[in-house]
Coordinates of C-alpha atoms and ligand atoms in Angstrom, one line a residue:
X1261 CA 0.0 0.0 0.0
X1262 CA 0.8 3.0 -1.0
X1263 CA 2.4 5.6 2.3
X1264 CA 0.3 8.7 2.0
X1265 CA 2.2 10.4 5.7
X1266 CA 5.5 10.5 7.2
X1267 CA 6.1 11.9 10.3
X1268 CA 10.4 11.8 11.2
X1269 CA 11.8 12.9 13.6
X1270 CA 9.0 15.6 15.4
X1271 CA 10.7 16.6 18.5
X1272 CA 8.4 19.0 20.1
X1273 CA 9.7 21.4 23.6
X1274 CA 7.4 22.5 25.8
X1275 CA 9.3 24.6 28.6
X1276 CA 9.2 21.9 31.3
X1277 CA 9.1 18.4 29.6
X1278 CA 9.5 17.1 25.9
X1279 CA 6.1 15.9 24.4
X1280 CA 7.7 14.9 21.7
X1281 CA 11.7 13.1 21.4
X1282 CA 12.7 12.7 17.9
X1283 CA 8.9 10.5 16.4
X1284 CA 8.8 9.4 13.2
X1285 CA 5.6 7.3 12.2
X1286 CA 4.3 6.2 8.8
X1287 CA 0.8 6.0 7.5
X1288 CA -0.9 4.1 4.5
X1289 CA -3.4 4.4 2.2
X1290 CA -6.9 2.2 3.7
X1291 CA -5.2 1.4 7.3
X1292 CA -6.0 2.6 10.4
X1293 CA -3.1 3.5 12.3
X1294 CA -3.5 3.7 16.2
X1295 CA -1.2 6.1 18.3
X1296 CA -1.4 4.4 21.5
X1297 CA 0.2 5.8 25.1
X1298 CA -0.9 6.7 28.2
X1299 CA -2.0 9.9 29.6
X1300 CA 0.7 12.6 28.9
X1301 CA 2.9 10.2 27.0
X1302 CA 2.7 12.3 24.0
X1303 CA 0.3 11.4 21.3
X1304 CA -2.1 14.7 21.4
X1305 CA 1.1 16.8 21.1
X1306 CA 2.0 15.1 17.6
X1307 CA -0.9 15.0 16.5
X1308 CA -1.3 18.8 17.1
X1309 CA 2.0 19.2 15.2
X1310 CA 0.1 17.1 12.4
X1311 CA -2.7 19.4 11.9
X1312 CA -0.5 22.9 12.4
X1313 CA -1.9 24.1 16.3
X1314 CA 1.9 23.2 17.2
X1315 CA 5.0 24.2 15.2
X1316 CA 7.6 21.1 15.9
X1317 CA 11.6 22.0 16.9
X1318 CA 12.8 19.4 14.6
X1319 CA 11.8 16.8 12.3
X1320 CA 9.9 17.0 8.6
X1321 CA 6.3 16.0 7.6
X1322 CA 5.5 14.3 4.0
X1323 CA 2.5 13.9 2.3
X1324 CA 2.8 11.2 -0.1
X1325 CA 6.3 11.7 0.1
X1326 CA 6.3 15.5 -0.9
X1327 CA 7.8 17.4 2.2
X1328 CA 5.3 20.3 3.6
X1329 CA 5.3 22.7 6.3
X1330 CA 2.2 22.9 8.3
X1331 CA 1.5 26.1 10.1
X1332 CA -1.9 26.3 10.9
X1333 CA -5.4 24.2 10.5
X1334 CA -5.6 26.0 6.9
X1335 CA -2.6 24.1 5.4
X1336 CA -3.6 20.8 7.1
X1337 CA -7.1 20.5 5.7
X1338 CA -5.2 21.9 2.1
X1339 CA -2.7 18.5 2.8
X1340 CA -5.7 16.8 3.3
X1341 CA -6.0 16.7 6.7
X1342 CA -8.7 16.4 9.3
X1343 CA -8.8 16.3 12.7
X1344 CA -11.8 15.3 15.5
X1345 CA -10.7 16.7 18.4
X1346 CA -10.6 15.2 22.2
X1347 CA -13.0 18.1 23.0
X1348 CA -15.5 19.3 20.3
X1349 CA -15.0 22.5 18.6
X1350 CA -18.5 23.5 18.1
X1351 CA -20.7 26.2 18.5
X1352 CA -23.5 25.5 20.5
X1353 CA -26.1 28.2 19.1
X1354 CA -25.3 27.7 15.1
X1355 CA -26.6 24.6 13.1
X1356 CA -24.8 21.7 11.4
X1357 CA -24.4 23.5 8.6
X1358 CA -23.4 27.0 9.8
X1359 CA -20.9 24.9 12.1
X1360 CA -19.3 23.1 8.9
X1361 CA -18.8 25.7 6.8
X1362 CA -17.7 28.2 9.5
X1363 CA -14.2 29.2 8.7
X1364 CA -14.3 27.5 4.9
X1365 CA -13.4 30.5 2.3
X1366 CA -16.9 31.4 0.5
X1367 CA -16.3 31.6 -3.3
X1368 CA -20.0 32.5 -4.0
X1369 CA -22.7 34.6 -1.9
X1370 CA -23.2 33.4 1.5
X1371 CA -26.8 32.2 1.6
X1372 CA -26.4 29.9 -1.7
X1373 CA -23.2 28.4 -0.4
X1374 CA -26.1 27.6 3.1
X1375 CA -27.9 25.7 0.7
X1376 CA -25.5 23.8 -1.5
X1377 CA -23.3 23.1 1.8
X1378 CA -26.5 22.1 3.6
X1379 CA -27.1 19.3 0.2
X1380 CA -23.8 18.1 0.4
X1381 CA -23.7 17.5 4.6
X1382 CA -27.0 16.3 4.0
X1383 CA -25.8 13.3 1.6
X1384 CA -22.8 12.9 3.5
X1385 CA -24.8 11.8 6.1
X1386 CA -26.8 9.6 4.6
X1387 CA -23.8 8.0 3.0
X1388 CA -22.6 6.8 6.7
X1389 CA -26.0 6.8 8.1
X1390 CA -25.1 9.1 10.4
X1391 CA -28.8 10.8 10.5
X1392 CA -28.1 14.0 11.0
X1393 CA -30.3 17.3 10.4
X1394 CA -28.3 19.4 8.7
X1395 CA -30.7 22.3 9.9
X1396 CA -30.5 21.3 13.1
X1397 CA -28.7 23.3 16.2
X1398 CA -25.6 21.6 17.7
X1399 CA -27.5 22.2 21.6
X1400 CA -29.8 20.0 20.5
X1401 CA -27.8 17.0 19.7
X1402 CA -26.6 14.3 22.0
X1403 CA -22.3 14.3 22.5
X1404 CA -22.4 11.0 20.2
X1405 CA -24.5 13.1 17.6
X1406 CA -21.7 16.2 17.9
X1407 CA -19.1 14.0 17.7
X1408 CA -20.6 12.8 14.0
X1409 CA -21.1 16.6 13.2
X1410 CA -17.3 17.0 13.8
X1411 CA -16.7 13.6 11.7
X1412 CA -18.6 15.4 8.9
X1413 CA -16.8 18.1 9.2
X1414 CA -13.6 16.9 8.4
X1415 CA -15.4 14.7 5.2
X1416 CA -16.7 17.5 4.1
X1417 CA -13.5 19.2 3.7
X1418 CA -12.2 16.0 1.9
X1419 CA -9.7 14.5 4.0
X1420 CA -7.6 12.1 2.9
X1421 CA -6.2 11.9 6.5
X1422 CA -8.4 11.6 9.5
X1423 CA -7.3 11.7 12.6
X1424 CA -9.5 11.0 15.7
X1425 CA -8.1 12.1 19.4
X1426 CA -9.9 9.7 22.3
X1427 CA -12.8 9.9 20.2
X1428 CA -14.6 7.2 22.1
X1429 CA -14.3 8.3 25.5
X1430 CA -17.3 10.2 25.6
X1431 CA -19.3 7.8 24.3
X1432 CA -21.3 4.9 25.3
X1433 CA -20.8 1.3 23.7
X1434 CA -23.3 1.6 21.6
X1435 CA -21.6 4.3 19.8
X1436 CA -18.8 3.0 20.4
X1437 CA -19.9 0.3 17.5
X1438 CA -21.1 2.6 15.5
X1439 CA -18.0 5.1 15.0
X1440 CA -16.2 1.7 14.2
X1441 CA -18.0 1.0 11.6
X1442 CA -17.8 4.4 10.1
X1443 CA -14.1 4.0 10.1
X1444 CA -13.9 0.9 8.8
X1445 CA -16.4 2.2 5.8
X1446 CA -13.8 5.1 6.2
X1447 CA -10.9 3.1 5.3
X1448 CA -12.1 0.9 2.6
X1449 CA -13.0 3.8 0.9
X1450 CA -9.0 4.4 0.6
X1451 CA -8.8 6.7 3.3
X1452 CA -6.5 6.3 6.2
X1453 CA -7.1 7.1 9.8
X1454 CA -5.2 7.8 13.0
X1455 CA -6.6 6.6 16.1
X1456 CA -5.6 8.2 19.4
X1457 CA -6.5 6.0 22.3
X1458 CA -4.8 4.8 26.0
X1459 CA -7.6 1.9 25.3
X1460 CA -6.1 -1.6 24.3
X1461 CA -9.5 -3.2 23.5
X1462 CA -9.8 -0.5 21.0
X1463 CA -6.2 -0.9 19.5
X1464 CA -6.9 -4.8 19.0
X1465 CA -10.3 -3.9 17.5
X1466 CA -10.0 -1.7 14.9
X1467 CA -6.6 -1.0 14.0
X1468 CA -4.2 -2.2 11.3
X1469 CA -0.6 -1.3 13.0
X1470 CA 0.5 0.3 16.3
X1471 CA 2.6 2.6 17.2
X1472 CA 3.4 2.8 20.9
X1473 CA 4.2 5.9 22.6
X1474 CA 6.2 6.3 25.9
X1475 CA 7.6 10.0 27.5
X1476 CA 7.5 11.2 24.3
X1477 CA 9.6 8.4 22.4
X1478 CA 8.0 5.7 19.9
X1479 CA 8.6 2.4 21.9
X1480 CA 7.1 -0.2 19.5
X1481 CA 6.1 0.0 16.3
X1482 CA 3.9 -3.5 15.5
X1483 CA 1.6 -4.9 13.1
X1484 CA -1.9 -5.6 15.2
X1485 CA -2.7 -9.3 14.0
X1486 CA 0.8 -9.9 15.5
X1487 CA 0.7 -8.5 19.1
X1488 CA -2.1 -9.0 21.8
X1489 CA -2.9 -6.5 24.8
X1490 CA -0.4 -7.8 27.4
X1491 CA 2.6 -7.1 25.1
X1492 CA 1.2 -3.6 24.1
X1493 CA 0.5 -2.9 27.9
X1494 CA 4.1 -3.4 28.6
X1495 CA 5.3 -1.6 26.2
X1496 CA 2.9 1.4 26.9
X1497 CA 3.8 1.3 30.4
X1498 CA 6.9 -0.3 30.5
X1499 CA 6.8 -3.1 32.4
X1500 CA 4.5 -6.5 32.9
X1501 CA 0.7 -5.1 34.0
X1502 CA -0.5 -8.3 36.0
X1503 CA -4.1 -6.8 37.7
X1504 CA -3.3 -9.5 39.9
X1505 CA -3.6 -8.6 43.6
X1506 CA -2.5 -10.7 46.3
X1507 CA -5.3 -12.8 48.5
X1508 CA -6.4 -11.2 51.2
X1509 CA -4.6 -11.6 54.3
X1510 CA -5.7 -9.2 56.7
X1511 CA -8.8 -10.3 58.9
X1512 CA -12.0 -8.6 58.3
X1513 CA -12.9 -7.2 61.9
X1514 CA -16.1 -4.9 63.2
X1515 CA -18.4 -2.7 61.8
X1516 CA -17.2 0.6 61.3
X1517 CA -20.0 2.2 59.7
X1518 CA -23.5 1.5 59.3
X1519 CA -26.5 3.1 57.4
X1520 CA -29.7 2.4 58.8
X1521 CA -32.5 2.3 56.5
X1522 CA -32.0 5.5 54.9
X1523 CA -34.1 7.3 52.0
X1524 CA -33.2 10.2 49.6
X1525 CA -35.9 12.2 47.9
X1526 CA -35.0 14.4 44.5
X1527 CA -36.6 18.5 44.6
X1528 CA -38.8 16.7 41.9
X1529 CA -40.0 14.4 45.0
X1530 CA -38.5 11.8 42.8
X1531 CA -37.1 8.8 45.5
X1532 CA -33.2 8.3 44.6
X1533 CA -32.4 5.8 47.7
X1534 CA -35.1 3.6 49.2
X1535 CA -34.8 2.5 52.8
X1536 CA -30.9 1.8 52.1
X1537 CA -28.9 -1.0 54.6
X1538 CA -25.6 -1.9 54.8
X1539 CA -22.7 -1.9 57.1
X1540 CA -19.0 -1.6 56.5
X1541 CA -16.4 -3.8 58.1
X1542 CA -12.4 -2.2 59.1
X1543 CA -10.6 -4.9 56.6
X1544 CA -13.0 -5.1 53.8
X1545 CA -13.4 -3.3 50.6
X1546 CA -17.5 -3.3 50.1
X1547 CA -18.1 -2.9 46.3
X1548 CA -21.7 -1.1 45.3
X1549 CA -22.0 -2.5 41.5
X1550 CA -24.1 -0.9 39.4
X1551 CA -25.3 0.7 35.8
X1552 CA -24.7 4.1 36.5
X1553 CA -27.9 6.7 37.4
X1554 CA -29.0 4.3 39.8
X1555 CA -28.6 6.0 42.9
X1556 CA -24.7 5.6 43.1
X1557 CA -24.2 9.4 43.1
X1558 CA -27.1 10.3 45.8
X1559 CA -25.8 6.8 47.9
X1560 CA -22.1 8.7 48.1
X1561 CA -23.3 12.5 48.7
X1562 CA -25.1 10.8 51.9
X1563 CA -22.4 9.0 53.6
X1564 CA -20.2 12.1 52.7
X1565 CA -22.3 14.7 54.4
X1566 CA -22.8 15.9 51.7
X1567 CA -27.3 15.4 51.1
X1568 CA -29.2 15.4 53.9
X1569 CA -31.5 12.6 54.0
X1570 CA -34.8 11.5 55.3
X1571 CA -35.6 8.4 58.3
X1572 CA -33.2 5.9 59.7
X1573 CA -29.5 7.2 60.7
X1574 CA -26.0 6.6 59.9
X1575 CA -23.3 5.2 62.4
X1576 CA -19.6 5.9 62.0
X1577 CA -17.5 4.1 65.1
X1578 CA -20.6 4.0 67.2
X1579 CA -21.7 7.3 66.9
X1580 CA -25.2 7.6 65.8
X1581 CA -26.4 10.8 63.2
X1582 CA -29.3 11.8 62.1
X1583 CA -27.8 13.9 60.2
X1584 CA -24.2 14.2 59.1
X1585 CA -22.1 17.2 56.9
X1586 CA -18.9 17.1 55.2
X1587 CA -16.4 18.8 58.6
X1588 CA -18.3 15.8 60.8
X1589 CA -17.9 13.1 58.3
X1590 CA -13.9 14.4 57.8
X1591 CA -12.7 14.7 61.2
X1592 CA -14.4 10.8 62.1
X1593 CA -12.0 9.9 60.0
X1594 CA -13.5 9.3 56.8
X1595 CA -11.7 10.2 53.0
X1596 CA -13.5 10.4 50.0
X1597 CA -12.0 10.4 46.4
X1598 CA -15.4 12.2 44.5
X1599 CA -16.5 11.1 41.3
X1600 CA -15.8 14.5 40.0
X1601 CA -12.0 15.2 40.9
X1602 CA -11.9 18.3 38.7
X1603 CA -15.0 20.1 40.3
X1604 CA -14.9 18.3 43.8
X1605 CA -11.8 16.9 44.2
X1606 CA -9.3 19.7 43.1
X1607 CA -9.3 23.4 42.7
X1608 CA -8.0 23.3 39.4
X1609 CA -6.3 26.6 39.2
X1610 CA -4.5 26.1 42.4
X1611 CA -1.0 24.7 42.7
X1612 CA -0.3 20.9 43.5
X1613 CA 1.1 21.6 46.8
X1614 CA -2.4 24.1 47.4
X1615 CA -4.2 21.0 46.6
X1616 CA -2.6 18.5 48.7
X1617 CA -3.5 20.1 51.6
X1618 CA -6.9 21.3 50.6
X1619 CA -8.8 19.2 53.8
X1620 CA -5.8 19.9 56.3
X1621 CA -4.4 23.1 55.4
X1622 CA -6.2 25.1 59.0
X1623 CA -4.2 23.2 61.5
X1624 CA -1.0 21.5 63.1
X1625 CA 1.4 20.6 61.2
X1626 CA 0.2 22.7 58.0
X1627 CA -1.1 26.0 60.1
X1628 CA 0.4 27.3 63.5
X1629 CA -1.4 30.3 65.1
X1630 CA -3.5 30.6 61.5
X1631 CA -0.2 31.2 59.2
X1632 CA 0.4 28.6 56.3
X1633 CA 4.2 26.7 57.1
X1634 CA 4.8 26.8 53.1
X1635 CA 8.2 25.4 53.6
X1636 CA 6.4 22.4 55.5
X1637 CA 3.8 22.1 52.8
X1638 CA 6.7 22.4 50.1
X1639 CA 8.2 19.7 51.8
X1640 CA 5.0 17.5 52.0
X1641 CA 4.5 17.9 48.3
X1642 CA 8.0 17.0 47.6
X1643 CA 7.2 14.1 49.4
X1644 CA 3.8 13.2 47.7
X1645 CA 5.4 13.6 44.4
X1646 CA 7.8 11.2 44.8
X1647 CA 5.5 8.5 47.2
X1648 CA 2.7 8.4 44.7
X1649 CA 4.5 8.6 41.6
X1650 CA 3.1 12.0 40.8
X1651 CA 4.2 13.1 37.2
X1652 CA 4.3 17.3 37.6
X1653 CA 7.7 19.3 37.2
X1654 CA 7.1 20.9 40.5
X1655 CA 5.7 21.4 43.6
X1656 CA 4.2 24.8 42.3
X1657 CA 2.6 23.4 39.2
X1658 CA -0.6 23.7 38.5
X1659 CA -3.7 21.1 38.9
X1660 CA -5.2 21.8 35.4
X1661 CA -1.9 21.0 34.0
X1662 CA -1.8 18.0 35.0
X1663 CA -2.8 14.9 33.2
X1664 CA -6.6 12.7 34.4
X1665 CA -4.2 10.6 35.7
X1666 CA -2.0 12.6 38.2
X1667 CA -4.7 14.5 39.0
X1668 CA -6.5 11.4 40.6
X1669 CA -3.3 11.1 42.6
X1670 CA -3.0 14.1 44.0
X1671 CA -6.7 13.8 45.7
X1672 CA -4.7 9.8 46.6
X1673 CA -2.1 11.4 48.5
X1674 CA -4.3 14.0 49.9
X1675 CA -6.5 11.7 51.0
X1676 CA -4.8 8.8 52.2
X1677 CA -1.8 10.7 54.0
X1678 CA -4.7 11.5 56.5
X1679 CA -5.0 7.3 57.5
X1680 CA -8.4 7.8 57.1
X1681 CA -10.3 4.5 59.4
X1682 CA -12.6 4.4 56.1
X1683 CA -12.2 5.4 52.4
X1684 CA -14.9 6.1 50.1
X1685 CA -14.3 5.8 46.1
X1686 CA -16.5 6.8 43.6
X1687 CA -15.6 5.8 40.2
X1688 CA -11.8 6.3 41.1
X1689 CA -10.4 5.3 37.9
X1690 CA -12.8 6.7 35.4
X1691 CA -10.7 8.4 32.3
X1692 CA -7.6 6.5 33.7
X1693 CA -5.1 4.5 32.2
X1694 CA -3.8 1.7 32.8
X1695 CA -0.6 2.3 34.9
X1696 CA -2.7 5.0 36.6
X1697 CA -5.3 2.2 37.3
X1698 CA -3.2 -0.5 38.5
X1699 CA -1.7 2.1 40.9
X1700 CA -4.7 3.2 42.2
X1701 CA -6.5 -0.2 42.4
X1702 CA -3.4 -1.5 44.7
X1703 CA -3.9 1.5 47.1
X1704 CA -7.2 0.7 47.7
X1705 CA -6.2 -3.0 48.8
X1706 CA -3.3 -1.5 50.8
X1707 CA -6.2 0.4 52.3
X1708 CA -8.1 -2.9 53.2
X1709 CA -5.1 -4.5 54.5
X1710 CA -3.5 -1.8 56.9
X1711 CA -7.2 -2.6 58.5
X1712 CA -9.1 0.3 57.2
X1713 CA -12.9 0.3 55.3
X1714 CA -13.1 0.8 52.0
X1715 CA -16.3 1.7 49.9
X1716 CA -15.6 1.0 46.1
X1717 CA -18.7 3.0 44.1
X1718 CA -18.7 1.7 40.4
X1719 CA -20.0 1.3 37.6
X1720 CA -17.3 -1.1 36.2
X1721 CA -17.9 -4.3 37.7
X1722 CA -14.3 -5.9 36.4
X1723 CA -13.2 -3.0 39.0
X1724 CA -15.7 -4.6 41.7
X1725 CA -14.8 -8.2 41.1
X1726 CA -11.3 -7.3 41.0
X1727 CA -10.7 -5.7 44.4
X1728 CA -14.1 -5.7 46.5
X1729 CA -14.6 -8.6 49.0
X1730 CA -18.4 -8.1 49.3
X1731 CA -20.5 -6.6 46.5
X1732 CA -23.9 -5.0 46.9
X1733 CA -25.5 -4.3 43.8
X1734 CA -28.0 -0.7 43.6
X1735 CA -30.6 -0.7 40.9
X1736 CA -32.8 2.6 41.0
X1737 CA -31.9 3.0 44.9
X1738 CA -32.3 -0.3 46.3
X1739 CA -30.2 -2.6 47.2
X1740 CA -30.8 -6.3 45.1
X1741 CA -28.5 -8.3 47.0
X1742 CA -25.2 -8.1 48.8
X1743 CA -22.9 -11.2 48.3
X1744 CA -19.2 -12.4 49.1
X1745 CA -17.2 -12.3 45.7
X1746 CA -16.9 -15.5 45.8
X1747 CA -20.1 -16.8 46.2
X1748 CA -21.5 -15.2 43.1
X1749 CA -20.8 -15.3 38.9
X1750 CA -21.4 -12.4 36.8
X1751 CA -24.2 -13.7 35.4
X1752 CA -26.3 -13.7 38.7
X1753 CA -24.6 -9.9 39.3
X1754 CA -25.9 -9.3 35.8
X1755 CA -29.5 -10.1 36.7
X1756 CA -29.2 -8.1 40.2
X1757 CA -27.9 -5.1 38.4
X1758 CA -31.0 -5.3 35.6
X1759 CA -33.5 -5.1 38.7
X1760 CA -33.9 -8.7 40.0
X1761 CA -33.8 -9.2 43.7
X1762 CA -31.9 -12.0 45.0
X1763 CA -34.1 -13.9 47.1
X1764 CA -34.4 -12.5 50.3
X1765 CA -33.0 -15.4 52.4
X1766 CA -29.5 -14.8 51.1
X1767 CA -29.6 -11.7 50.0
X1768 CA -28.0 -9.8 52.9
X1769 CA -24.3 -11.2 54.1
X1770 CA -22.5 -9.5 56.6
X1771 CA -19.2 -9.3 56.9
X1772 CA -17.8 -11.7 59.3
Ligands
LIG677 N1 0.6 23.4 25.8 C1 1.4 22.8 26.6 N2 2.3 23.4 27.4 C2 3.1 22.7 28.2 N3 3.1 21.4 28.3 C3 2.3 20.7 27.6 C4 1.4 21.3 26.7 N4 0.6 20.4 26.0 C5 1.1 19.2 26.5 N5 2.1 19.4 27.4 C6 2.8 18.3 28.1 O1 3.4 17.5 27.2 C7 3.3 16.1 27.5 C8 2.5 15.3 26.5 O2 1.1 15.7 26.6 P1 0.0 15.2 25.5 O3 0.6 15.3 24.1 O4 -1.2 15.9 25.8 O5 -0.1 13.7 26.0 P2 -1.3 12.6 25.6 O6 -2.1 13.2 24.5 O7 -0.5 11.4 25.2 O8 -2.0 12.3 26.9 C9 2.6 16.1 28.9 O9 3.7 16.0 29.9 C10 1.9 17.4 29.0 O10 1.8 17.9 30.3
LIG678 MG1 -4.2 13.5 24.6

């Protein structure tokens, strides 16, 4: 097949780390090519050299083997090139239409070009069943529907190249299939796409060849047929990826915490929780395995302080509440990495070293006589950094600079510094990658076996059957069952999580 882009040698400088070391990466006509690394190892930076946002130090770029400089989005679509970007680029108030053409040079009057563009999107769309209105405004559409408009963007400008930056991370598996089979239409077609992704399943499934990225160096280069996602995993993270955690050895001992038949009602009087049970054990990590929406979120807020709710109570170390908020649920003792770490779990604009003492930063050691020891808190950071394998040039950078990934462990190491007696998790490794999840999954365990409690809240149950020892399943803010790991199969966690009740003589275990 025919090589339609060369990438040698892009190095790429940013003042404090280089994205890019010397990458050279070739693409044919009709494959898809993925660009596979974790978070921060490089592979939005290229690809923003590709399509002109970045100028590259070094290195040259050929198009079907004629050499071109690329300095902005105009010469990239000229070369042929299309991007869909990790976050969309679309006005919300303008239509599919006025969106595609925005920015296109106009050779005739504006409001006949509306039309004839409006045709052409119209049986585009049609072409890769895509359904779209071309009349239709982009507020209106679902993220998997925006995500097509920016698709049709880039065929509407008649690339020859697409490339596609974790296009499937905001969508849901459904779409998922669909978007593949829009590439692979794509790519028999003759044209040639480049998949960003930190997802291996997605790698093995649609791509031709893989190129592996590490701290901005290429670190395999390998034909998919021919590799398989253990080998890719090490290279992408650079050593063996096992997701296999030691038995448990700790004991499971008493009850730390206990909710008491507990109910949460929506402003819409809509009933998220319903008469909620359930105690947590020091030693055990309690999974609550669900499809997300089902009360996870509410379940969470409650035991955090964070929504009041209605009837029973909730007991932490023998204290009864009626009522709990976030300062009484902290100083008992209790951390909680949110489901949202960059609205509730970080102030984004704030340093690292702000951040990691966020819950703590008002007294001993942090505060004496209300003044901030900053050399002290330095100091801590320094030490978080290195503990939790923090990736961030200094103590002083930014949050929002960070990657998904180091973010999560900054609100890690804040949190578990603290020995909290019990740790809640809500979707903890959500946008992670693998090394990120790996590292995280193993704290939780080192949680369970230093003696502490451990809440696991998700949605993935390969997360839940991985690390919890119990597993209660929610569906629309009940409990159907709650089981020991290994008394149960998926298919039977399956069936709790679609709305069966296990029957009620077995459906409660306690912890021993
Ligand atoms: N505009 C920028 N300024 C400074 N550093 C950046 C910028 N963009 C990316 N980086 C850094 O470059 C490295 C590679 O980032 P990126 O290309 O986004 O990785 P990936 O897409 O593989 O997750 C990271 O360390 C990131 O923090
Ligand atoms: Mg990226």
């Amino acid at each position: 097949m025919s090589i339609v882009l060369k990438m040698e040698g892009i190095t790429k400088i940013f003042p404090k780390v280089i994205a890019n070391d010397h990458i050279s990466i070739t693409l044919h006509k009709g494959e898809v090519h993925a660009l596979l690394g974790e978070n921060g190892a490089g592979k939005s930076t290229l690809m923003n050299c590709l399509y002109g946002l970045y100028r590259p130090d070094e290195g040259k770029i050929f198009i079907k083997d004629r050499e071109v400089v690329i300095q902005n989005s105009d010469d990239a679509i000229k070369n042929g090139i299309g991007m869909v970007h990790q976050h969309f680029m679309l006005i919300p108030e303008l239509t599919v239409t006025e969106n595609i053409i925005l920015g296109l040079r106009q050779s005739r009057a504006p409001l006949l070009d509306i039309d004839e563009a409006g045709r052409k999107i119209k049986e585009l769309s049609e072409r890769y069943h895509f359904n779209i209105n071309p009349h239709e405004k982009i507020k209106n559409l679902s993220v998997g529907m925006q995500q097509r408009v920016e698709i049709l963007k880039v065929l509407y400008r008649e690339a020859e190249i697409l490339v596609l930056d974790e296009a499937t991370a905001v969508l849901t598996p459904q779409e998922v299939r669909e978007l593949f089979g829009v590439i692979r239409k794509l790519v028999q077609e003759g044209r040639s796409v480049l998949i960003i992704t930190h997802k291996l399943e997605e790698v093995m499934g649609l791509s031709d060849v893989v190129t592996v990225l590490r701290d901005g160096k290429v670190v395999g280069n390998v034909i998919t047929k021919k590799t398989d996602p253990k080998e890719l995993a090490r290279m992408m993270v650079g050593r063996d990826v096992l997701f296999d955690f030691h038995e448990r050895h700790a004991e499971v001992g008493k009850p730390i915490m206990s909710v008491n038949d507990i109910s949460v009602t929506d402003k819409k009087g809509v009933r998220k929780l319903r008469n909620l049970s359930f105690s947590l054990h020091k030693g055990e990590i309690l999974g609550i395995a669900g499809v997300d929406g089902n009360g996870q979120v509410e379940l969470s807020e409650v035991i955090t302080g964070m929504l009041p709710f209605t009837g029973g109570n909730i007991t932490i170390k023998g204290e009864s509440f009626g009522a709990l908020n976030p300062r009484i649920v902290y100083e008992q003792g209790v951390s909680h990495i949110p489901q949202d770490r960059q609205h509730t779990g970080l102030v984004l604009g704030m340093s690292l070293m702000k951040n990691l003492i966020l819950t703590d930063y008002y007294h001993a050691p942090y505060s004496k006589n209300n003044i901030i020891d900053y050399d002290l808190v330095d100091d801590h950071a320094a030490d978080m950094i290195k503990q939790y394998n923090i990736k961030a040039p200094t103590t002083e950078t930014i949050a929002s600079e960070l990657s998904g990934g180091n973010q999560q462990k900054i609100i890690l190491a804040r949190e578990l510094c603290r020995e909290p007696d019990i740790l809640i998790a809500v979707q903890p490794t959500r946008g992670l990658d693998i090394g990120a999840t790996e590292f995280l999954r193993q704290k939780l365990i080192d949680q369970r076996d230093n003696g502490s409690a451990v809440l696991l809240i998700s949605t993935e149950l390969e997360e839940i059957l991985q690390v919890a020892d119990r597993i209660a399943v929610i569906h629309e803010g009940q409990f159907m069952g709650i089981v020991r790991k290994n008394e149960v199969d998926i298919n039977e966690l399956g069936l709790m999580m679609a709305g069966n009740m296990r029957s009620p003589s077995d459906s409660i275990c306690e912890g021993e």
